Short mmCIF file of C-alpha atoms and ligand atoms in Angstrom, two decimals:
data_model
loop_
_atom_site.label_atom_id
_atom_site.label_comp_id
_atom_site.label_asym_id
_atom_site.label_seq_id
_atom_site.Cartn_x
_atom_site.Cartn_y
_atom_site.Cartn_z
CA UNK Y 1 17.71 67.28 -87.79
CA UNK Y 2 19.23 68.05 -91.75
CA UNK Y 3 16.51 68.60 -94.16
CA UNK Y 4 18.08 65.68 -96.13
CA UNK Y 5 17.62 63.54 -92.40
CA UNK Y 6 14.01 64.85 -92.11
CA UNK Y 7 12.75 64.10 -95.65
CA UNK Y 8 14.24 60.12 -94.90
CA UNK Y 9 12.21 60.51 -92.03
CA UNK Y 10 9.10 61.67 -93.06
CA UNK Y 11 9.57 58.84 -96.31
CA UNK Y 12 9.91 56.22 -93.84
CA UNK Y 13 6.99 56.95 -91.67
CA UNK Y 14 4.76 57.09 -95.21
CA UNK Y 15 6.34 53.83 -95.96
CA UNK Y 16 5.37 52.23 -92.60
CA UNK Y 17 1.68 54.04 -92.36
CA UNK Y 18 1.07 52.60 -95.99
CA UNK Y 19 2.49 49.20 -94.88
CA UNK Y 20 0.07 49.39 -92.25
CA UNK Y 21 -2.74 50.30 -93.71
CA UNK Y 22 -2.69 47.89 -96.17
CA UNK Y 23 -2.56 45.18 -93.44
CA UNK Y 24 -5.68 46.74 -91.74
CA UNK Y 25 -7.83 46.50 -94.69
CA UNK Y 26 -7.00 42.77 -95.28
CA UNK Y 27 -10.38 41.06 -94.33
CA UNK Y 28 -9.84 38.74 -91.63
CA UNK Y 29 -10.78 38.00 -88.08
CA UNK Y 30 -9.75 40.38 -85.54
CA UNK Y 31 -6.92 38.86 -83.53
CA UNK Y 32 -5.16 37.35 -86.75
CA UNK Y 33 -5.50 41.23 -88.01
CA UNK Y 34 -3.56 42.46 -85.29
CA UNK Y 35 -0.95 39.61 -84.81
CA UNK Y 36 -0.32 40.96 -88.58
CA UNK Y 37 -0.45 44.41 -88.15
CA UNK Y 38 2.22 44.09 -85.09
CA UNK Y 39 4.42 42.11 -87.31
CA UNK Y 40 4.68 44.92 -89.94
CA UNK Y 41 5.17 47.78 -87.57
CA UNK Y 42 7.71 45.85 -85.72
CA UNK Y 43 9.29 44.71 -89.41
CA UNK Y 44 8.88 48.53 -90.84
CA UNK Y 45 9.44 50.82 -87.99
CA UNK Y 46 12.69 50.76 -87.16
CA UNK Y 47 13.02 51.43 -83.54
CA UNK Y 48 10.67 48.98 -82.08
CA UNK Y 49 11.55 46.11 -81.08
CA UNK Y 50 8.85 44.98 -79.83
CA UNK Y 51 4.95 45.77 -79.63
CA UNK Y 52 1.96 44.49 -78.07
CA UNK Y 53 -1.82 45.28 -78.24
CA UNK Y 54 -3.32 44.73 -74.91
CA UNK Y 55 -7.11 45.21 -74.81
CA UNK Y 56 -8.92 45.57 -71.88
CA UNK Y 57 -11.69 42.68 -71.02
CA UNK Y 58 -14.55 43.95 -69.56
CA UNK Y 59 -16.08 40.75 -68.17
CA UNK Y 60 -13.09 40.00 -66.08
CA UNK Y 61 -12.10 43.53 -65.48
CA UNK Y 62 -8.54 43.14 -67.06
CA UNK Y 63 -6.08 43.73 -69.80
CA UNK Y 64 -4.90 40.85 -71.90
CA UNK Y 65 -2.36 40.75 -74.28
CA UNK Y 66 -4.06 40.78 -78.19
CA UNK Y 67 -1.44 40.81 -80.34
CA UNK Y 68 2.62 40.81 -79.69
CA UNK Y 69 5.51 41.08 -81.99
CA UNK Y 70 9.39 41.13 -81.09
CA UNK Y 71 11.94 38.79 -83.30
CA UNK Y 72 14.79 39.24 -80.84
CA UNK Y 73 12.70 37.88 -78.14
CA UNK Y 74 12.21 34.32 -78.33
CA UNK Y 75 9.91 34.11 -74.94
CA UNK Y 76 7.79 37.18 -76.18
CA UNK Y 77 4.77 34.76 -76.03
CA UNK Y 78 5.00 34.19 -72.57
CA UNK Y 79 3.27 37.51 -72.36
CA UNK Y 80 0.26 35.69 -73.04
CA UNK Y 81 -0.25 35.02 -69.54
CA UNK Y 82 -0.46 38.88 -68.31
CA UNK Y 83 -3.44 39.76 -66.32
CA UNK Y 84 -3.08 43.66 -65.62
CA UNK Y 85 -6.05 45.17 -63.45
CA UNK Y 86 -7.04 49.00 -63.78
CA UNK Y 87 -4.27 51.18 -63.42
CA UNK Y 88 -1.93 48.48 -62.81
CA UNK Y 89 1.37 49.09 -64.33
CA UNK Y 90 2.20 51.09 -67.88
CA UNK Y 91 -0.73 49.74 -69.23
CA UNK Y 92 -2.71 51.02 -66.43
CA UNK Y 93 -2.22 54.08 -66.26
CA UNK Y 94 -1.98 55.17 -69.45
CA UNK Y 95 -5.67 53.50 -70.35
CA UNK Y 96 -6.91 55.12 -66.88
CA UNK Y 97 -5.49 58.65 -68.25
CA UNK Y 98 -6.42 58.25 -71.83
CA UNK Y 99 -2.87 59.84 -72.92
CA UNK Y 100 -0.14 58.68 -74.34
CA UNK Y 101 3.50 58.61 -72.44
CA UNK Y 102 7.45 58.23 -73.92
CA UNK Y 103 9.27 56.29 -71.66
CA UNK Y 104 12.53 57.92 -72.85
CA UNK Y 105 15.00 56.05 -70.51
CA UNK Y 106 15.45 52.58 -68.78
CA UNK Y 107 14.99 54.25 -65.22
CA UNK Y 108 11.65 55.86 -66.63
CA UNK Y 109 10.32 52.34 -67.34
CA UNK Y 110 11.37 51.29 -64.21
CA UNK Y 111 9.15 53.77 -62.41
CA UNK Y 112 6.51 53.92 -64.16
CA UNK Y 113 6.37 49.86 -63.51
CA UNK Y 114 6.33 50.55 -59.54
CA UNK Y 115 3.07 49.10 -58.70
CA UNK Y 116 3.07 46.04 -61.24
CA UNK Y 117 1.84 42.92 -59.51
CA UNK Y 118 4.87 40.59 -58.83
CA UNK Y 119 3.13 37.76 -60.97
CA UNK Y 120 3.04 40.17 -64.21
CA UNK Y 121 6.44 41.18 -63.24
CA UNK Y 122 7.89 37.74 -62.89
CA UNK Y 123 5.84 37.17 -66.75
CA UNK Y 124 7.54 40.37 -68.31
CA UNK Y 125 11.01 39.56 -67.13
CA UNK Y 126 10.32 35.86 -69.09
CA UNK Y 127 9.09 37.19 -72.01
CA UNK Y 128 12.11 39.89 -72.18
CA UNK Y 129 14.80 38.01 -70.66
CA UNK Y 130 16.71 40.41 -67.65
CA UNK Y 131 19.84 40.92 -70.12
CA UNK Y 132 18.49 42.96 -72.14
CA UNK Y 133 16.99 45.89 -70.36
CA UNK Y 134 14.55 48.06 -72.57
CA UNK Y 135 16.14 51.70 -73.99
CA UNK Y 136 12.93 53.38 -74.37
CA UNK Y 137 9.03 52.53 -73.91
CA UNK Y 138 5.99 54.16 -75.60
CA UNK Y 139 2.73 54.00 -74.72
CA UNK Y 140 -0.48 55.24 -76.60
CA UNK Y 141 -4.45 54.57 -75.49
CA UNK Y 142 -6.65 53.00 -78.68
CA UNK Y 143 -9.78 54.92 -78.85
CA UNK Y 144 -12.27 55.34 -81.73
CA UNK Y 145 -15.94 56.69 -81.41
CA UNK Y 146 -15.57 57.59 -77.46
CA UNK Y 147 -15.45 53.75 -77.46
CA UNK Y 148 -11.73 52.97 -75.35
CA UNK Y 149 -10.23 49.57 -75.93
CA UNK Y 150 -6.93 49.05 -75.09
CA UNK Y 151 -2.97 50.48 -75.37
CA UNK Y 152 -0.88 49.84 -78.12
CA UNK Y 153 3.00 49.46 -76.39
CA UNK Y 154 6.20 49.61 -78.53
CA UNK Y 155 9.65 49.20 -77.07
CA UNK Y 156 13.60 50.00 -78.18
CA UNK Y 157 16.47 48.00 -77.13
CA UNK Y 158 19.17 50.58 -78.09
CA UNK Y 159 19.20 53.82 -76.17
CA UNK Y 160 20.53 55.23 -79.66
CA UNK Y 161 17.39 54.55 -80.79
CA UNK Y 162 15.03 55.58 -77.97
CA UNK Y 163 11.55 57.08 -78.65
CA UNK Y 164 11.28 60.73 -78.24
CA UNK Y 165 8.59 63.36 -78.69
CA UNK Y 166 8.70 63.82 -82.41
CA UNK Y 167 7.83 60.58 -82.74
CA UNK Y 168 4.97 60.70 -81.11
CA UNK Y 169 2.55 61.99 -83.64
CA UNK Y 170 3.52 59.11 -85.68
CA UNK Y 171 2.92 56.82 -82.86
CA UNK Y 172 -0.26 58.01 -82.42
CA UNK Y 173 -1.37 57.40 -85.75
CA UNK Y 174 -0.77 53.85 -85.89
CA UNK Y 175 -2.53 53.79 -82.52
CA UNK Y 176 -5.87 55.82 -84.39
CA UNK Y 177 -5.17 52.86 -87.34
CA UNK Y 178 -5.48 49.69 -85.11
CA UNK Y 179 -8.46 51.69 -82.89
CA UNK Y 180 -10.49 52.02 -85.92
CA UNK Y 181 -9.88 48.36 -87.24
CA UNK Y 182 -10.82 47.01 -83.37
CA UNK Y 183 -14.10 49.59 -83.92
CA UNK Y 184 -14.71 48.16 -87.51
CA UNK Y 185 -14.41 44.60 -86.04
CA UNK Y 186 -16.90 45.39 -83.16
CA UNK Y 187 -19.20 47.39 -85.40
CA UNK Y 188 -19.55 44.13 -87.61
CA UNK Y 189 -20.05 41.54 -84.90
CA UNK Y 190 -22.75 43.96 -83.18
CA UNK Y 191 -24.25 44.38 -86.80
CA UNK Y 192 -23.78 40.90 -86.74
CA UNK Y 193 -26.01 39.64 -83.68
CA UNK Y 194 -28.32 42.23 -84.99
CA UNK Y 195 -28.78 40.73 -87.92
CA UNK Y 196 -29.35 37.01 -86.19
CA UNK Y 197 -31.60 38.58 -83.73
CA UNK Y 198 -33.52 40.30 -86.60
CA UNK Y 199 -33.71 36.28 -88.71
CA UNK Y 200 -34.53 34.65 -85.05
CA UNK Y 201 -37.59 37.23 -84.62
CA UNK Y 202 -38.99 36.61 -87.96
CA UNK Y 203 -38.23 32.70 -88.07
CA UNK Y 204 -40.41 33.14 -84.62
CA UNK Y 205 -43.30 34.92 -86.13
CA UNK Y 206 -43.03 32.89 -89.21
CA UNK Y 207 -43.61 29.64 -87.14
CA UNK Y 208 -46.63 31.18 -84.94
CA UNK Y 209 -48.37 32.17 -88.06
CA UNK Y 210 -47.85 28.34 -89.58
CA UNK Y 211 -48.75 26.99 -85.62
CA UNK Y 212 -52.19 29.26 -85.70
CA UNK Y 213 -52.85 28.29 -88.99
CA UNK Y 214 -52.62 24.65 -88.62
CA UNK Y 215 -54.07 25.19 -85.26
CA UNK Y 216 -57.51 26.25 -86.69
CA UNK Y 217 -58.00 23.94 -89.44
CA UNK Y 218 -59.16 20.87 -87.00
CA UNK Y 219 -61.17 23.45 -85.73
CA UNK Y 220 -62.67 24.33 -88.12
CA UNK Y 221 -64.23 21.08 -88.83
CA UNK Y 222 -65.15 20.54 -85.47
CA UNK Y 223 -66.89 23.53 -85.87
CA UNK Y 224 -68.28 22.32 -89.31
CA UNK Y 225 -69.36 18.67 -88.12
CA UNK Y 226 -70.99 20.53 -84.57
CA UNK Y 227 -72.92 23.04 -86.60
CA UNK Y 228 -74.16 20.37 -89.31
CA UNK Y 229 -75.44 18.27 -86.21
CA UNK Y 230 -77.09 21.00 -84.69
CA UNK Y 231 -78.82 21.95 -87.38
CA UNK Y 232 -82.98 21.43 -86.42
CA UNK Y 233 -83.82 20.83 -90.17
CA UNK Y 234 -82.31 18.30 -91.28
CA UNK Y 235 -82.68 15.05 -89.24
CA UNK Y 236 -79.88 12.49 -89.71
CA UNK Y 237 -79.32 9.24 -89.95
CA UNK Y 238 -77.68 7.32 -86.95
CA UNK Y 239 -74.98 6.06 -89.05
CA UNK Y 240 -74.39 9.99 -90.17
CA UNK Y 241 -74.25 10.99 -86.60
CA UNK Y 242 -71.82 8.55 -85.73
CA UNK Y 243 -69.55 9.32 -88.60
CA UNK Y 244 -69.81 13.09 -88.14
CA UNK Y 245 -69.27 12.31 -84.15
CA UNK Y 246 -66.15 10.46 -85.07
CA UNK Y 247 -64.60 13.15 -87.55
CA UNK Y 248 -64.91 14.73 -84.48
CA UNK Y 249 -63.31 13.06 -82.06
CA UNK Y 250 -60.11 12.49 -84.38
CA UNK Y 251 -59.85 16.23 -84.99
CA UNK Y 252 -60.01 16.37 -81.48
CA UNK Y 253 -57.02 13.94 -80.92
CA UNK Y 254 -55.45 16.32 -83.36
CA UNK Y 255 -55.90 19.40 -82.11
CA UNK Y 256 -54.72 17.78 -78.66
CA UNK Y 257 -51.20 16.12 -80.15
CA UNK Y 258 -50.43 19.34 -81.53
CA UNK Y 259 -51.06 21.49 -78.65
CA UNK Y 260 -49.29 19.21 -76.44
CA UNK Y 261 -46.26 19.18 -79.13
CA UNK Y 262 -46.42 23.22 -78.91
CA UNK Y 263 -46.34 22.85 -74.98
CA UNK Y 264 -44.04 20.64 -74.69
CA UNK Y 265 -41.55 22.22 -77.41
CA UNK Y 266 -42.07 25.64 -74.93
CA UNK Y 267 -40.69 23.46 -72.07
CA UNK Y 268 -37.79 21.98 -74.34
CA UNK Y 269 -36.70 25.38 -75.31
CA UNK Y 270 -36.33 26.91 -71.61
CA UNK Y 271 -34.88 23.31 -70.16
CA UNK Y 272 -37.69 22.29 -68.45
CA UNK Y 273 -38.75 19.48 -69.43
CA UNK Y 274 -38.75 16.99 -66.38
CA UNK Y 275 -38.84 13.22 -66.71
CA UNK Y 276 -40.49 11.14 -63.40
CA UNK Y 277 -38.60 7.77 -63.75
CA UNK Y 278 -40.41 4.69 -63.62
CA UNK Y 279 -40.15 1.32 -64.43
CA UNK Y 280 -42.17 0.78 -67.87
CA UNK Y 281 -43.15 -1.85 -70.15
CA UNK Y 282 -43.20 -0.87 -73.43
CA UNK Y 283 -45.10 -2.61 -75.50
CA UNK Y 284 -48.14 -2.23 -73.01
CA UNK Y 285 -47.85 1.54 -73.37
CA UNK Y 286 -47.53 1.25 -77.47
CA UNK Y 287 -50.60 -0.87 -76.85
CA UNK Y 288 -52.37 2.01 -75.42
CA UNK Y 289 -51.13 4.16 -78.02
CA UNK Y 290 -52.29 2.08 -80.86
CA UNK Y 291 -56.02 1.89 -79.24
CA UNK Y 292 -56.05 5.61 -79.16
CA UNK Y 293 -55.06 5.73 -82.67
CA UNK Y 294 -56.80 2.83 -84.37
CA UNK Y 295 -60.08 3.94 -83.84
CA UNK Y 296 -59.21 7.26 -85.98
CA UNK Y 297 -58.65 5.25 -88.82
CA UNK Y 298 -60.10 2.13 -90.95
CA UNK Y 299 -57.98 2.30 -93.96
CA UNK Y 300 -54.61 1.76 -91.53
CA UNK Y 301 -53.89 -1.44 -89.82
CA UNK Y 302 -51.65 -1.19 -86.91
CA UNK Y 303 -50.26 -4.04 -85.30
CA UNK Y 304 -47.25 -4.75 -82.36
CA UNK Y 305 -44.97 -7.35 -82.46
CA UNK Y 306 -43.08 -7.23 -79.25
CA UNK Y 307 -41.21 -10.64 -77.83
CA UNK Y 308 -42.29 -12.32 -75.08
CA UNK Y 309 -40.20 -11.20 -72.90
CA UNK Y 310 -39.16 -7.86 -73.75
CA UNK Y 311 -37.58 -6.31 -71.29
CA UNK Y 312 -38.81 -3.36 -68.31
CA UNK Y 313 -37.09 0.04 -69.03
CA UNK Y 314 -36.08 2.97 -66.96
CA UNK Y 315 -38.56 6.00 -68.09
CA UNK Y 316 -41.09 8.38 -68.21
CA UNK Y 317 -44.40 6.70 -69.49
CA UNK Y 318 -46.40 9.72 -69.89
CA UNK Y 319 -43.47 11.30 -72.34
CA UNK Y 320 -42.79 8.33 -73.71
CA UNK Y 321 -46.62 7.95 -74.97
CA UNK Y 322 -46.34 11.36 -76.10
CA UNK Y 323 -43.18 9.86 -78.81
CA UNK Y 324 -45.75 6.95 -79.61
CA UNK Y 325 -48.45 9.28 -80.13
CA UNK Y 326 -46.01 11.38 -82.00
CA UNK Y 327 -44.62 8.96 -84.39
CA UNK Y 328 -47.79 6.75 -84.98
CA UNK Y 329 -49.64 9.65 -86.03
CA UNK Y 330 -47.09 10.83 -88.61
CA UNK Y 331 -47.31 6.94 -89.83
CA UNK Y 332 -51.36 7.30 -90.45
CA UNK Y 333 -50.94 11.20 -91.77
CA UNK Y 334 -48.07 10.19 -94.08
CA UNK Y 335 -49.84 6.82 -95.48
CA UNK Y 336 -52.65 8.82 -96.63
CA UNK Y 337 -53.41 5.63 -98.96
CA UNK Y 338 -53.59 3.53 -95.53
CA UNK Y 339 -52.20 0.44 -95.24
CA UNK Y 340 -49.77 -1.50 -92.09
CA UNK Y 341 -47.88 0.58 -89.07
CA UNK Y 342 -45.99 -2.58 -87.60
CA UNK Y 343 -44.43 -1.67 -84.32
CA UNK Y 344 -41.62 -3.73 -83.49
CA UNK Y 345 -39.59 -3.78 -80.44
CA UNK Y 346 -36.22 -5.79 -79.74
CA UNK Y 347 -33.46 -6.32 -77.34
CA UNK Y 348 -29.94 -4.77 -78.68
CA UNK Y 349 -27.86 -4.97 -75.19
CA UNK Y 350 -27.48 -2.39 -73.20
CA UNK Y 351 -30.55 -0.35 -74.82
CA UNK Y 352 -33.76 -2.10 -76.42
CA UNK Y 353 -34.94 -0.76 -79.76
CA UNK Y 354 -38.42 0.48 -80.79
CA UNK Y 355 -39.29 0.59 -84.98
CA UNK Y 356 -42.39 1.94 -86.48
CA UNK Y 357 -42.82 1.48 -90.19
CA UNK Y 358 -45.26 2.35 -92.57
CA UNK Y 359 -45.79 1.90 -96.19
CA UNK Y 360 -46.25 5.40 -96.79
CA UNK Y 361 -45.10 8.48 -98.80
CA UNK Y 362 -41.38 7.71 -97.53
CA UNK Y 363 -38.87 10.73 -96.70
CA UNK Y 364 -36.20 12.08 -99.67
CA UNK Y 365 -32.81 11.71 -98.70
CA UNK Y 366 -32.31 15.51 -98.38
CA UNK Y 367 -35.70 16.06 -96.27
CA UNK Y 368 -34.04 13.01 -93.80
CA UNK Y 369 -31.01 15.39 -92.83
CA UNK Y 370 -33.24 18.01 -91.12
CA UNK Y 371 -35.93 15.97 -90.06
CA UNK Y 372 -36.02 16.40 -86.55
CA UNK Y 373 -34.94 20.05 -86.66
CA UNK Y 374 -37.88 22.12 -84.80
CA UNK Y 375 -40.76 23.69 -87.70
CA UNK Y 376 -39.21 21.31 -90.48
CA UNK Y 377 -41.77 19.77 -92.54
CA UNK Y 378 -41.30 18.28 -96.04
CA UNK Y 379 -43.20 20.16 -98.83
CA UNK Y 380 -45.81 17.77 -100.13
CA UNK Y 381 -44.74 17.20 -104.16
CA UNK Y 382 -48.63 17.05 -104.68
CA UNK Y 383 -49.21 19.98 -103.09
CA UNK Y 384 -52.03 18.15 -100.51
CA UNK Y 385 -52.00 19.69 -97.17
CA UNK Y 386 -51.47 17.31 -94.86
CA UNK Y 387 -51.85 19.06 -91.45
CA UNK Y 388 -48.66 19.86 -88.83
CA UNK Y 389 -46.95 21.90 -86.78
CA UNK Y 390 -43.11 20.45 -87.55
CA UNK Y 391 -43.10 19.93 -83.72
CA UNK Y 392 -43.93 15.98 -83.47
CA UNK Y 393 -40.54 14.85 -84.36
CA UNK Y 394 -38.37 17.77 -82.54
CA UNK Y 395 -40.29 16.99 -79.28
CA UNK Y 396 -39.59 12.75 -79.48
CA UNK Y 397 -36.02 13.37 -79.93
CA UNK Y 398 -35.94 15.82 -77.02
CA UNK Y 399 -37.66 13.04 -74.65
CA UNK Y 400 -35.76 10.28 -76.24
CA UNK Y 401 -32.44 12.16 -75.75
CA UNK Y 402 -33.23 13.38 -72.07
CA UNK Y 403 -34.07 9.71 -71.75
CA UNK Y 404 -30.25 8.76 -72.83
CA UNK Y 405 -31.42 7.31 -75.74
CA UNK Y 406 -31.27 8.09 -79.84
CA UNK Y 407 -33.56 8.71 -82.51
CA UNK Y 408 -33.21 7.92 -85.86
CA UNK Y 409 -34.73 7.29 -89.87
CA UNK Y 410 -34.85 5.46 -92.60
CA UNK Y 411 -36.67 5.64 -95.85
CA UNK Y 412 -37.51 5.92 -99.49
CA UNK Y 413 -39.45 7.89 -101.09
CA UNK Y 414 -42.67 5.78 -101.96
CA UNK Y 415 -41.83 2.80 -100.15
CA UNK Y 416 -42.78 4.07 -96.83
CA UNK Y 417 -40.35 4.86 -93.61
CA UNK Y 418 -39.23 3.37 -90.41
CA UNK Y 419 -38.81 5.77 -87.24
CA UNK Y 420 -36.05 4.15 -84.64
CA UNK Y 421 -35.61 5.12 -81.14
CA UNK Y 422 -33.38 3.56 -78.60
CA UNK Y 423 -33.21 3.39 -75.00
CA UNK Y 424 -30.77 2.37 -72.46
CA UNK Y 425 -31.97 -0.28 -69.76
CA UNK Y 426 -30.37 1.73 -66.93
CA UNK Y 427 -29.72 -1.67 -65.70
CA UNK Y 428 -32.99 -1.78 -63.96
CA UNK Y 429 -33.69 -4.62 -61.12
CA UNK Y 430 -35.89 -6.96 -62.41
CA UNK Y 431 -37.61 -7.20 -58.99
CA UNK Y 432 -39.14 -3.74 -59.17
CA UNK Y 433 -42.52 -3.03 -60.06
CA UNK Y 434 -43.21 -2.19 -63.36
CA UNK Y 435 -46.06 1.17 -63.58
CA UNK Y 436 -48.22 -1.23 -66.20
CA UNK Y 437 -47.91 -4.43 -65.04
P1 ADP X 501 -45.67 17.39 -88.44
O1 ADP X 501 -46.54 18.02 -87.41
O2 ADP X 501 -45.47 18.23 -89.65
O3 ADP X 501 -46.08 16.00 -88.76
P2 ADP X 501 -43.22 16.24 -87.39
O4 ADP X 501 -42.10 16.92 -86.67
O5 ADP X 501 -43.93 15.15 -86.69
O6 ADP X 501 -44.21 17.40 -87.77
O7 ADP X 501 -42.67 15.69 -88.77
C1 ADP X 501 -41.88 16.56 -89.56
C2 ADP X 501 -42.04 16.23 -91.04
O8 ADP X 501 -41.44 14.99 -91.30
C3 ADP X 501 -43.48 16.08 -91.45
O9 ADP X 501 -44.03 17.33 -91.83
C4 ADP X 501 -43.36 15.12 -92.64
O10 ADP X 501 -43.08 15.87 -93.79
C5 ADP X 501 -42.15 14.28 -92.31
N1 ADP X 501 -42.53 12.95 -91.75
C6 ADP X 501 -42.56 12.60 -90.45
N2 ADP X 501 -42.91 11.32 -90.30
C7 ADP X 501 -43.12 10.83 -91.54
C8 ADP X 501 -43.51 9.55 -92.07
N3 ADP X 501 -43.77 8.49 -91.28
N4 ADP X 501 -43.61 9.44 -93.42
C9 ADP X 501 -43.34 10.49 -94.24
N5 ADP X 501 -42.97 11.73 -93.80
C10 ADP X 501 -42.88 11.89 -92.47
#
């Protein structure tokens, strides 16, 4: 080579390394990085005519094709569809020897091809066409940080043009550029699940703290009402007792809703939660609910207003009491001025449809969007603690859903809300036997 032909040489291969480089630190995702970066070399370096990336997948134990450029090839996509296993082929070999090889003739390629699996050979010959039989082939293992992910091929059409030695060292450092922008990208997706891992652990011990918390407040006035009873000085009245007994007994119900909700939210999150099919009516388990809950309160009225002959659906009636409880209780706890819960159920073919309003507090449009999202609770304006574990409304739309049915809200803020939930029929027989006839 002429100094005058060297200094060209050396001029283009700055050109084409600063081409590339300035690809590699554009800040995209990695296969759209690489598509790019293909495109340049195959635009800037002037013997290749084509290049792929192929990276080697560890969960099915093969190389795929990342990233491929090659204008005179219209099929070069078909190359998409390559499946090479270890040591198969080029690609192989050259990943299983960690070295990089010049292909510096036709009948080099050809060898060096012998054990390619006649599927990959039928998909090269597509995406090359057979009249145009490759001048020159290099190959060239990606590593970074002992960390081996792939081979980086380029080929030449024109034997004029075939790849020798001295190019090698160029070769290779392209090959170091993409390996350290596939490293980069894996560095910031592990840094990445890191990171969620890190926000999932504290969101986790963020919630337990809140659960314990609002776990021990009705037990602490258990505790308070228990020890105030107890006490042998003061004697009191029968009316006292009774009241004290019944503060009680509705902490109690508390204490057992929300452990129930924590439970059950457990069972949700592993996919456990099993539903024993039944035929149920309804309004007769609402019924049940609303004697639980109307004794808690005085300053609520709740009432049902079912039709006559409301239908018998397809369910779980222990779950299904546990969305009643659910939502019923949020309708006392939210109304803390008291007033009606109306329960209303109606036919809407193929599901029926169950409403419970209440003229309480009412839900912002903004605090409706996450409502049923597991720990959510709306922060009181007033700052009065209403007690919660954010688990009441997750847990009803899990059972609804697993039921085949929907949940849903409306309100205004002030004017008290209405809680929805659907469910189909399932087309039951009317013949069978409903659980609570
Ligand atoms: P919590 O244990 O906090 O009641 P839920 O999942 O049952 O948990 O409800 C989530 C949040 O939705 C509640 O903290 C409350 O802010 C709001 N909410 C639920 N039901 C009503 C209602 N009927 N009226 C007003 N706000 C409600």
């Amino acid at each position: 080579m002429s100094s005058g032909s060297r200094e060209t040489y050396q001029t283009n291969e700055l050109h084409v390394l600063t081409e590339v480089a300035k690809t590699l630190t554009a800040h995209q995702p990695l296969p759209e990085l690489l598509t790019a970066v293909m495109a340049r070399i195959v635009e800037v370096l002037e013997p290749a005519a084509f290049g792929v990336v192929l990276l080697w997948d560890p969960s099915e134990g093969v190389f795929r094709p990342q990233a491929m450029c090659g204008p005179d090839f219209p099929n070069l996509e078909a190359l998409r569809q390559l499946s090479l296993q270890e040591g198969e082929s080029v690609t192989g070999k050259v990943y299983a020897q960690g070295e990089a090889v010049i292909l510096g003739h036709a009948g080099a390629i050809v060898t060096a091809m012998d054990n390619i699996r006649p599927a990959n050979r039928e998909v090269w010959s597509q995406a090359l066409g057979s009249d145009r039989p490759l001048s020159s082939l290099v190959a060239v293992p990606l590593w970074a940080s002992g960390y081996k992910f792939g081979v980086l091929i380029l080929g030449t059409l024109f034997s004029q043009q075939a790849f020798s030695a001295k190019d090698m060292p160029f070769v290779q450092t392209l090959a170091d550029l993409i390996a350290l922008a596939i490293e980069r990208a894996r560095l910031e997706s592990e840094a990445l699940s890191v990171q969620e891992a890190e926000r999932a652990d504290q969101l986790r011990a963020e919630a337990l703290a809140t659960l314990s918390h609002e776990l021990r407040t009705p037990l602490g006035t258990i505790k308070g009402y228990c020890t105030a009873l107890l006490l042998g000085e003061i004697s009191w009245s029968r009316e006292k007792q009774h009241e004290f007994l019944q503060l009680i007994e509705s902490e109690c119900e508390n204490l057992e809703t929300m452990i129930r909700n924590v439970l059950d939210s457990a069972l949700i999150d592993v996919g456990r939660l099993t539903l024993e099919y039944q035929p149920v009516r309804l309004e007769r388990l609402a019924h049940e609910v609303v004697d639980e809950m109307q004794v808690l309160t005085n300053i609520h009225h709740i009432v049902l207003d079912f039709p006559a002959d409301f239908p018998l659906v397809d369910a779980d009636p222990a779950r299904l009491k546990q969305v009643f409880r659910n939502i019923i209780n949020n309708a006392i706890k939210y109304s803390p001025e008291g007033g009606l819960v109306v329960i209303h159920g109606q036919v809407r073919p193929p599901d029926v449809v169950i409403s419970i309003a209440d003229q309480g507090v009412g839900i912002s449009p903004e605090d409706l969007i996450p409502l049923f999202e597991k720990y959510f609770r709306v922060k009181s304006p007033t700052g009065y603690h209403i007690p919660g574990t954010g688990l009441g409304l997750p847990v009803a739309r899990a059972i609804i859903e697993a039921h085949g049915g929907h949940i849903w809200a409306e309100s205004k803020v002030g004017a008290g809300s209405t809680l929805y939930f659907s469910l189909p029929r399932q087309g039951l027989s009317v013949t069978m036997e409903p659980d609570h006839a």
